[in-house]
PDB file of C-alpha atoms in Angstrom:
ATOM      1  CA  ASN A   1      16.506   7.572  53.469  1.00 67.00           C
ATOM      2  CA  ALA A   2      14.838  10.724  54.954  1.00 78.00           C
ATOM      3  CA  GLY A   3      16.581  13.247  53.049  1.00 91.00           C
ATOM      4  CA  VAL A   4      18.122  16.478  54.145  1.00 95.00           C
ATOM      5  CA  ILE A   5      16.530  17.661  57.386  1.00 96.00           C
ATOM      6  CA  GLN A   6      16.297  21.002  58.371  1.00 97.00           C
ATOM      7  CA  THR A   7      15.164  22.341  61.914  1.00 97.00           C
ATOM      8  CA  PRO A   8      13.191  24.344  62.751  1.00 97.00           C
ATOM      9  CA  ARG A   9      10.747  24.608  59.712  1.00 96.00           C
ATOM     10  CA  HIS A  10       9.844  28.226  60.979  1.00 97.00           C
ATOM     11  CA  LYS A  11      11.275  30.406  63.301  1.00 97.00           C
ATOM     12  CA  VAL A  12      10.182  33.908  64.188  1.00 97.00           C
ATOM     13  CA  THR A  13      12.986  36.450  66.125  1.00 97.00           C
ATOM     14  CA  GLY A  14      12.805  39.799  67.390  1.00 97.00           C
ATOM     15  CA  LYS A  15      15.053  42.513  65.742  1.00 97.00           C
ATOM     16  CA  GLY A  16      18.239  41.883  67.687  1.00 97.00           C
ATOM     17  CA  GLN A  17      18.134  38.322  68.710  1.00 97.00           C
ATOM     18  CA  GLU A  18      20.197  35.484  67.580  1.00 97.00           C
ATOM     19  CA  ALA A  19      19.012  32.793  65.054  1.00 98.00           C
ATOM     20  CA  THR A  20      20.399  29.517  64.772  1.00 98.00           C
ATOM     21  CA  LEU A  21      19.223  26.845  62.157  1.00 98.00           C
ATOM     22  CA  TRP A  22      20.095  23.300  62.044  1.00 98.00           C
ATOM     23  CA  CYS A  23      20.873  21.018  59.160  1.00 98.00           C
ATOM     24  CA  GLU A  24      21.075  17.380  59.343  1.00 98.00           C
ATOM     25  CA  PRO A  25      22.667  16.107  55.863  1.00 96.00           C
ATOM     26  CA  ILE A  26      21.993  12.744  54.036  1.00 94.00           C
ATOM     27  CA  SER A  27      24.236  10.079  55.488  1.00 93.00           C
ATOM     28  CA  GLY A  28      27.290   9.654  53.893  1.00 90.00           C
ATOM     29  CA  HIS A  29      27.374  12.922  52.005  1.00 90.00           C
ATOM     30  CA  SER A  30      30.587  14.524  52.127  1.00 88.00           C
ATOM     31  CA  ALA A  31      29.488  18.211  51.093  1.00 90.00           C
ATOM     32  CA  VAL A  32      27.129  20.598  52.734  1.00 93.00           C
ATOM     33  CA  PHE A  33      25.527  23.794  51.319  1.00 93.00           C
ATOM     34  CA  TRP A  34      24.030  26.588  52.816  1.00 96.00           C
ATOM     35  CA  TYR A  35      21.478  29.126  50.559  1.00 94.00           C
ATOM     36  CA  ARG A  36      19.219  31.829  51.237  1.00 95.00           C
ATOM     37  CA  GLN A  37      16.178  32.378  49.188  1.00 92.00           C
ATOM     38  CA  THR A  38      14.235  35.432  48.690  1.00 90.00           C
ATOM     39  CA  ILE A  39      11.849  36.589  46.423  1.00 82.00           C
ATOM     40  CA  VAL A  40      13.877  39.413  45.333  1.00 81.00           C
ATOM     41  CA  GLN A  41      17.146  38.135  45.234  1.00 80.00           C
ATOM     42  CA  GLY A  42      16.478  34.430  44.280  1.00 81.00           C
ATOM     43  CA  LEU A  43      18.712  31.359  45.384  1.00 86.00           C
ATOM     44  CA  GLU A  44      21.904  32.681  47.033  1.00 88.00           C
ATOM     45  CA  PHE A  45      24.614  30.783  47.733  1.00 88.00           C
ATOM     46  CA  LEU A  46      26.209  31.082  51.443  1.00 94.00           C
ATOM     47  CA  THR A  47      28.614  28.720  52.481  1.00 94.00           C
ATOM     48  CA  TYR A  48      29.717  25.306  51.948  1.00 90.00           C
ATOM     49  CA  PHE A  49      31.484  22.446  53.814  1.00 93.00           C
ATOM     50  CA  ARG A  50      33.130  19.470  52.490  1.00 90.00           C
ATOM     51  CA  ASN A  51      34.148  16.532  54.990  1.00 91.00           C
ATOM     52  CA  GLN A  52      33.319  19.115  57.792  1.00 94.00           C
ATOM     53  CA  ALA A  53      35.961  21.425  56.508  1.00 94.00           C
ATOM     54  CA  PRO A  54      34.698  25.225  55.411  1.00 94.00           C
ATOM     55  CA  ILE A  55      35.588  25.293  51.913  1.00 90.00           C
ATOM     56  CA  ASP A  56      33.965  28.610  50.557  1.00 88.00           C
ATOM     57  CA  ASP A  57      32.161  31.031  52.534  1.00 91.00           C
ATOM     58  CA  SER A  58      32.185  33.810  49.900  1.00 88.00           C
ATOM     59  CA  GLY A  59      28.662  34.158  49.816  1.00 89.00           C
ATOM     60  CA  MET A  60      28.137  34.857  53.815  1.00 93.00           C
ATOM     61  CA  PRO A  61      27.678  38.348  55.198  1.00 91.00           C
ATOM     62  CA  LYS A  62      30.685  39.348  56.870  1.00 85.00           C
ATOM     63  CA  GLU A  63      29.070  40.308  59.980  1.00 90.00           C
ATOM     64  CA  ARG A  64      26.654  38.247  62.223  1.00 96.00           C
ATOM     65  CA  PHE A  65      26.366  35.315  59.993  1.00 97.00           C
ATOM     66  CA  SER A  66      28.546  32.089  61.018  1.00 97.00           C
ATOM     67  CA  ALA A  67      28.548  28.558  59.919  1.00 97.00           C
ATOM     68  CA  GLN A  68      29.591  25.379  61.991  1.00 97.00           C
ATOM     69  CA  MET A  69      29.784  21.538  61.040  1.00 97.00           C
ATOM     70  CA  PRO A  70      31.088  19.832  64.407  1.00 95.00           C
ATOM     71  CA  ASN A  71      30.592  16.829  63.204  1.00 94.00           C
ATOM     72  CA  GLN A  72      29.285  14.601  59.727  1.00 92.00           C
ATOM     73  CA  SER A  73      25.669  14.414  60.903  1.00 94.00           C
ATOM     74  CA  HIS A  74      24.916  18.032  61.227  1.00 95.00           C
ATOM     75  CA  SER A  75      25.754  21.579  60.600  1.00 98.00           C
ATOM     76  CA  THR A  76      24.328  25.043  61.945  1.00 98.00           C
ATOM     77  CA  LEU A  77      24.086  28.533  60.600  1.00 98.00           C
ATOM     78  CA  LYS A  78      24.022  31.251  63.208  1.00 98.00           C
ATOM     79  CA  ILE A  79      22.608  34.904  62.520  1.00 98.00           C
ATOM     80  CA  GLN A  80      23.512  37.098  65.617  1.00 97.00           C
ATOM     81  CA  SER A  81      21.683  40.512  66.168  1.00 96.00           C
ATOM     82  CA  THR A  82      19.072  39.533  63.500  1.00 97.00           C
ATOM     83  CA  GLN A  83      17.663  42.224  61.254  1.00 96.00           C
ATOM     84  CA  PRO A  84      14.298  42.322  59.301  1.00 96.00           C
ATOM     85  CA  GLN A  85      16.480  41.922  55.888  1.00 95.00           C
ATOM     86  CA  ASP A  86      17.628  38.401  57.261  1.00 96.00           C
ATOM     87  CA  SER A  87      14.120  37.323  56.823  1.00 97.00           C
ATOM     88  CA  ALA A  88      14.149  34.313  53.993  1.00 97.00           C
ATOM     89  CA  VAL A  89      14.082  30.868  53.681  1.00 95.00           C
ATOM     90  CA  TYR A  90      17.226  29.056  54.491  1.00 97.00           C
ATOM     91  CA  LEU A  91      18.056  26.192  52.574  1.00 96.00           C
ATOM     92  CA  CYS A  92      20.679  23.403  53.605  1.00 96.00           C
ATOM     93  CA  ALA A  93      21.820  20.871  51.040  1.00 94.00           C
ATOM     94  CA  SER A  94      24.135  17.898  50.759  1.00 92.00           C
ATOM     95  CA  SER A  95      25.931  16.121  48.173  1.00 87.00           C
ATOM     96  CA  SER A  96      27.745  12.999  47.919  1.00 82.00           C
ATOM     97  CA  GLY A  97      30.457  14.397  45.526  1.00 67.00           C
ATOM     98  CA  GLN A  98      28.767  13.155  42.374  1.00 62.00           C
ATOM     99  CA  LYS A  99      27.311  16.700  41.855  1.00 64.00           C
ATOM    100  CA  GLU A 100      23.839  16.370  42.238  1.00 76.00           C
ATOM    101  CA  VAL A 101      22.817  18.286  45.243  1.00 84.00           C
ATOM    102  CA  PHE A 102      19.950  17.215  47.498  1.00 89.00           C
ATOM    103  CA  PHE A 103      18.008  20.092  49.235  1.00 92.00           C
ATOM    104  CA  GLY A 104      16.241  20.060  52.648  1.00 94.00           C
ATOM    105  CA  LYS A 105      12.571  21.806  53.052  1.00 92.00           C
ATOM    106  CA  GLY A 106      14.016  24.839  54.465  1.00 95.00           C
ATOM    107  CA  THR A 107      13.765  27.057  57.347  1.00 97.00           C
ATOM    108  CA  ARG A 108      11.565  30.190  57.131  1.00 96.00           C
ATOM    109  CA  LEU A 109      13.328  33.050  59.228  1.00 98.00           C
ATOM    110  CA  THR A 110      10.950  35.945  59.818  1.00 98.00           C
ATOM    111  CA  VAL A 111      12.684  38.684  61.874  1.00 97.00           C
ATOM    112  CA  VAL A 112       9.853  41.242  63.379  1.00 96.00           C
TER     113      VAL A 112
ATOM    114  CA  GLY B   1      33.883  32.887  40.151  1.00 76.00           C
ATOM    115  CA  GLU B   2      31.299  31.074  37.960  1.00 79.00           C
ATOM    116  CA  GLN B   3      28.316  33.431  37.178  1.00 86.00           C
ATOM    117  CA  VAL B   4      24.825  32.175  35.828  1.00 92.00           C
ATOM    118  CA  GLU B   5      22.215  34.218  34.831  1.00 94.00           C
ATOM    119  CA  GLN B   6      18.741  33.129  34.160  1.00 95.00           C
ATOM    120  CA  ARG B   7      15.962  34.293  32.184  1.00 96.00           C
ATOM    121  CA  PRO B   8      13.165  35.131  32.153  1.00 96.00           C
ATOM    122  CA  PRO B   9      12.258  35.709  35.708  1.00 92.00           C
ATOM    123  CA  HIS B  10       8.737  35.106  35.478  1.00 94.00           C
ATOM    124  CA  LEU B  11       6.772  33.360  32.511  1.00 97.00           C
ATOM    125  CA  SER B  12       2.974  32.890  32.035  1.00 97.00           C
ATOM    126  CA  VAL B  13       1.580  30.602  29.175  1.00 96.00           C
ATOM    127  CA  ARG B  14      -1.370  28.705  28.536  1.00 97.00           C
ATOM    128  CA  GLU B  15      -1.736  25.087  29.052  1.00 96.00           C
ATOM    129  CA  GLY B  16      -0.757  23.170  25.917  1.00 95.00           C
ATOM    130  CA  ASP B  17       1.752  26.045  24.818  1.00 96.00           C
ATOM    131  CA  SER B  18       5.638  25.541  25.104  1.00 95.00           C
ATOM    132  CA  ALA B  19       7.736  27.316  27.861  1.00 96.00           C
ATOM    133  CA  VAL B  20      11.175  28.162  27.399  1.00 97.00           C
ATOM    134  CA  ILE B  21      13.784  29.113  30.142  1.00 98.00           C
ATOM    135  CA  THR B  22      17.294  30.035  29.129  1.00 97.00           C
ATOM    136  CA  CYS B  23      20.448  30.143  31.328  1.00 97.00           C
ATOM    137  CA  THR B  24      24.143  31.652  30.399  1.00 96.00           C
ATOM    138  CA  TYR B  25      26.976  31.060  32.297  1.00 94.00           C
ATOM    139  CA  THR B  26      30.598  32.446  32.077  1.00 92.00           C
ATOM    140  CA  ASP B  27      32.965  29.680  33.286  1.00 88.00           C
ATOM    141  CA  PRO B  28      33.952  27.842  29.939  1.00 85.00           C
ATOM    142  CA  ASN B  29      35.365  24.950  32.281  1.00 83.00           C
ATOM    143  CA  SER B  30      31.525  24.485  33.611  1.00 85.00           C
ATOM    144  CA  TYR B  31      30.881  20.268  33.158  1.00 82.00           C
ATOM    145  CA  TYR B  32      28.097  19.674  34.781  1.00 86.00           C
ATOM    146  CA  PHE B  33      24.484  21.243  34.551  1.00 90.00           C
ATOM    147  CA  PHE B  34      21.386  20.772  36.292  1.00 91.00           C
ATOM    148  CA  TRP B  35      17.650  21.657  36.234  1.00 94.00           C
ATOM    149  CA  TYR B  36      15.606  22.189  39.744  1.00 94.00           C
ATOM    150  CA  LYS B  37      11.904  22.489  40.116  1.00 94.00           C
ATOM    151  CA  GLN B  38      10.352  24.101  43.377  1.00 93.00           C
ATOM    152  CA  GLU B  39       6.734  23.803  43.658  1.00 92.00           C
ATOM    153  CA  PRO B  40       4.976  26.214  46.135  1.00 86.00           C
ATOM    154  CA  GLY B  41       6.073  25.546  49.851  1.00 81.00           C
ATOM    155  CA  ALA B  42       8.314  22.745  48.903  1.00 86.00           C
ATOM    156  CA  SER B  43      12.207  22.414  48.292  1.00 86.00           C
ATOM    157  CA  LEU B  44      14.078  22.032  45.031  1.00 91.00           C
ATOM    158  CA  GLN B  45      13.674  18.927  43.106  1.00 91.00           C
ATOM    159  CA  LEU B  46      16.150  17.790  40.661  1.00 89.00           C
ATOM    160  CA  LEU B  47      14.509  17.723  37.387  1.00 90.00           C
ATOM    161  CA  MET B  48      17.411  16.903  35.019  1.00 87.00           C
ATOM    162  CA  LYS B  49      21.122  16.494  35.297  1.00 85.00           C
ATOM    163  CA  VAL B  50      23.195  16.828  32.106  1.00 85.00           C
ATOM    164  CA  PHE B  51      26.921  16.607  31.278  1.00 78.00           C
ATOM    165  CA  SER B  52      28.567  18.817  28.857  1.00 66.00           C
ATOM    166  CA  SER B  53      29.196  15.747  26.604  1.00 61.00           C
ATOM    167  CA  THR B  54      25.726  15.604  25.936  1.00 62.00           C
ATOM    168  CA  GLU B  55      23.751  18.599  23.849  1.00 71.00           C
ATOM    169  CA  ILE B  56      20.368  17.247  24.228  1.00 74.00           C
ATOM    170  CA  ASN B  57      18.479  15.604  27.023  1.00 73.00           C
ATOM    171  CA  GLU B  58      14.969  14.495  26.744  1.00 77.00           C
ATOM    172  CA  GLY B  59      12.577  14.146  30.008  1.00 76.00           C
ATOM    173  CA  GLN B  60       9.018  13.339  30.383  1.00 80.00           C
ATOM    174  CA  GLY B  61       7.567  16.509  28.584  1.00 86.00           C
ATOM    175  CA  PHE B  62      10.968  18.249  28.574  1.00 89.00           C
ATOM    176  CA  THR B  63      13.786  19.014  26.544  1.00 91.00           C
ATOM    177  CA  VAL B  64      17.270  20.329  27.733  1.00 91.00           C
ATOM    178  CA  LEU B  65      19.580  22.072  25.284  1.00 91.00           C
ATOM    179  CA  LEU B  66      23.288  22.728  26.042  1.00 91.00           C
ATOM    180  CA  ASN B  67      25.027  24.916  23.725  1.00 90.00           C
ATOM    181  CA  LYS B  68      28.838  25.037  24.849  1.00 88.00           C
ATOM    182  CA  LYS B  69      29.747  27.455  22.395  1.00 89.00           C
ATOM    183  CA  ASP B  70      27.516  29.979  23.690  1.00 92.00           C
ATOM    184  CA  LYS B  71      27.449  29.131  27.085  1.00 92.00           C
ATOM    185  CA  ARG B  72      23.747  28.613  27.001  1.00 94.00           C
ATOM    186  CA  LEU B  73      21.323  26.100  28.654  1.00 93.00           C
ATOM    187  CA  SER B  74      18.055  25.943  28.313  1.00 94.00           C
ATOM    188  CA  LEU B  75      14.742  24.021  29.414  1.00 95.00           C
ATOM    189  CA  ASN B  76      12.114  23.552  27.020  1.00 94.00           C
ATOM    190  CA  LEU B  77       8.782  22.406  28.274  1.00 93.00           C
ATOM    191  CA  THR B  78       6.396  20.889  25.684  1.00 89.00           C
ATOM    192  CA  ALA B  79       2.898  21.111  25.680  1.00 91.00           C
ATOM    193  CA  ALA B  80       2.901  22.539  29.277  1.00 94.00           C
ATOM    194  CA  HIS B  81       0.273  21.821  31.756  1.00 93.00           C
ATOM    195  CA  PRO B  82      -1.076  23.489  34.994  1.00 93.00           C
ATOM    196  CA  GLY B  83       0.941  20.923  37.150  1.00 92.00           C
ATOM    197  CA  ASP B  84       4.215  22.307  35.690  1.00 94.00           C
ATOM    198  CA  SER B  85       3.648  25.780  37.124  1.00 96.00           C
ATOM    199  CA  ALA B  86       6.746  25.868  39.700  1.00 96.00           C
ATOM    200  CA  ALA B  87      10.146  27.764  39.915  1.00 94.00           C
ATOM    201  CA  TYR B  88      12.734  26.578  37.913  1.00 96.00           C
ATOM    202  CA  PHE B  89      16.538  26.933  38.514  1.00 95.00           C
ATOM    203  CA  CYS B  90      19.189  25.974  36.363  1.00 95.00           C
ATOM    204  CA  ALA B  91      22.373  24.997  37.916  1.00 92.00           C
ATOM    205  CA  VAL B  92      26.025  24.902  36.959  1.00 90.00           C
ATOM    206  CA  SER B  93      29.262  22.848  38.376  1.00 84.00           C
ATOM    207  CA  LEU B  94      32.824  22.868  37.330  1.00 76.00           C
ATOM    208  CA  THR B  95      34.875  19.915  36.364  1.00 63.00           C
ATOM    209  CA  SER B  96      37.269  20.193  39.191  1.00 58.00           C
ATOM    210  CA  ASN B  97      36.085  18.264  42.239  1.00 55.00           C
ATOM    211  CA  THR B  98      34.960  21.257  44.444  1.00 57.00           C
ATOM    212  CA  ASN B  99      31.237  20.266  44.510  1.00 65.00           C
ATOM    213  CA  LYS B 100      30.459  24.166  44.524  1.00 75.00           C
ATOM    214  CA  VAL B 101      27.084  24.461  42.286  1.00 82.00           C
ATOM    215  CA  VAL B 102      25.900  27.893  41.167  1.00 86.00           C
ATOM    216  CA  PHE B 103      22.461  28.718  40.788  1.00 88.00           C
ATOM    217  CA  GLY B 104      20.584  30.759  38.732  1.00 92.00           C
ATOM    218  CA  THR B 105      18.063  33.308  40.088  1.00 88.00           C
ATOM    219  CA  GLY B 106      15.259  31.160  38.743  1.00 92.00           C
ATOM    220  CA  THR B 107      12.159  31.722  36.800  1.00 95.00           C
ATOM    221  CA  ARG B 108       8.390  31.343  38.033  1.00 93.00           C
ATOM    222  CA  LEU B 109       6.427  29.636  35.321  1.00 96.00           C
ATOM    223  CA  GLN B 110       2.620  29.917  35.632  1.00 97.00           C
ATOM    224  CA  VAL B 111       0.550  27.672  33.172  1.00 96.00           C
ATOM    225  CA  LEU B 112      -2.766  28.927  32.702  1.00 95.00           C
ATOM    226  CA  PRO B 113      -5.624  26.517  31.978  1.00 91.00           C
TER     227      PRO B 113
END
């Protein structure tokens, strides 16, 4: 079991560029979560999917952020027209429904 | 929706001292509670999972207390050592099968030798 896999581990984008972050959940897990972590805001919930269907995206900024889960083996978080305030560690996590959430190592996004 | 407040945001103790981190939550239907540990540069690792039927849970070097009446969850590290230095996060989930877990804002613990 390789755990939750996130790629890339680090990404640097220029202001205004697009960034796509990838997540491969643990095989067999039905729920996939995205969180954003910063020093100032802590761990912020963004969105989650269950059985590939979007369930709750209440934490997603309404503009520029979108998340997809086209199949059970991966999910993507896309940020359009990145801004410096988008700089953060983006964490993906998955759960089997037993309530325990397993986290990936995160993608550190730096917008310059 | 559920809101989880975690205190303190930063905590510094001497080796051998105890360290207490507390979370309060708002939804009385919350049933699953978690503590996660995040070491520098690493992702979150589950420290302990507790259910609302159990008020006291003991792990290796720490105790988790759940007070449902006050909607408070605490993590007590007894005799902290430098290896305990990390960020700690509480998390709360509801009884319904939504799978959504709400996290506290975290506590950065530093254990000084």
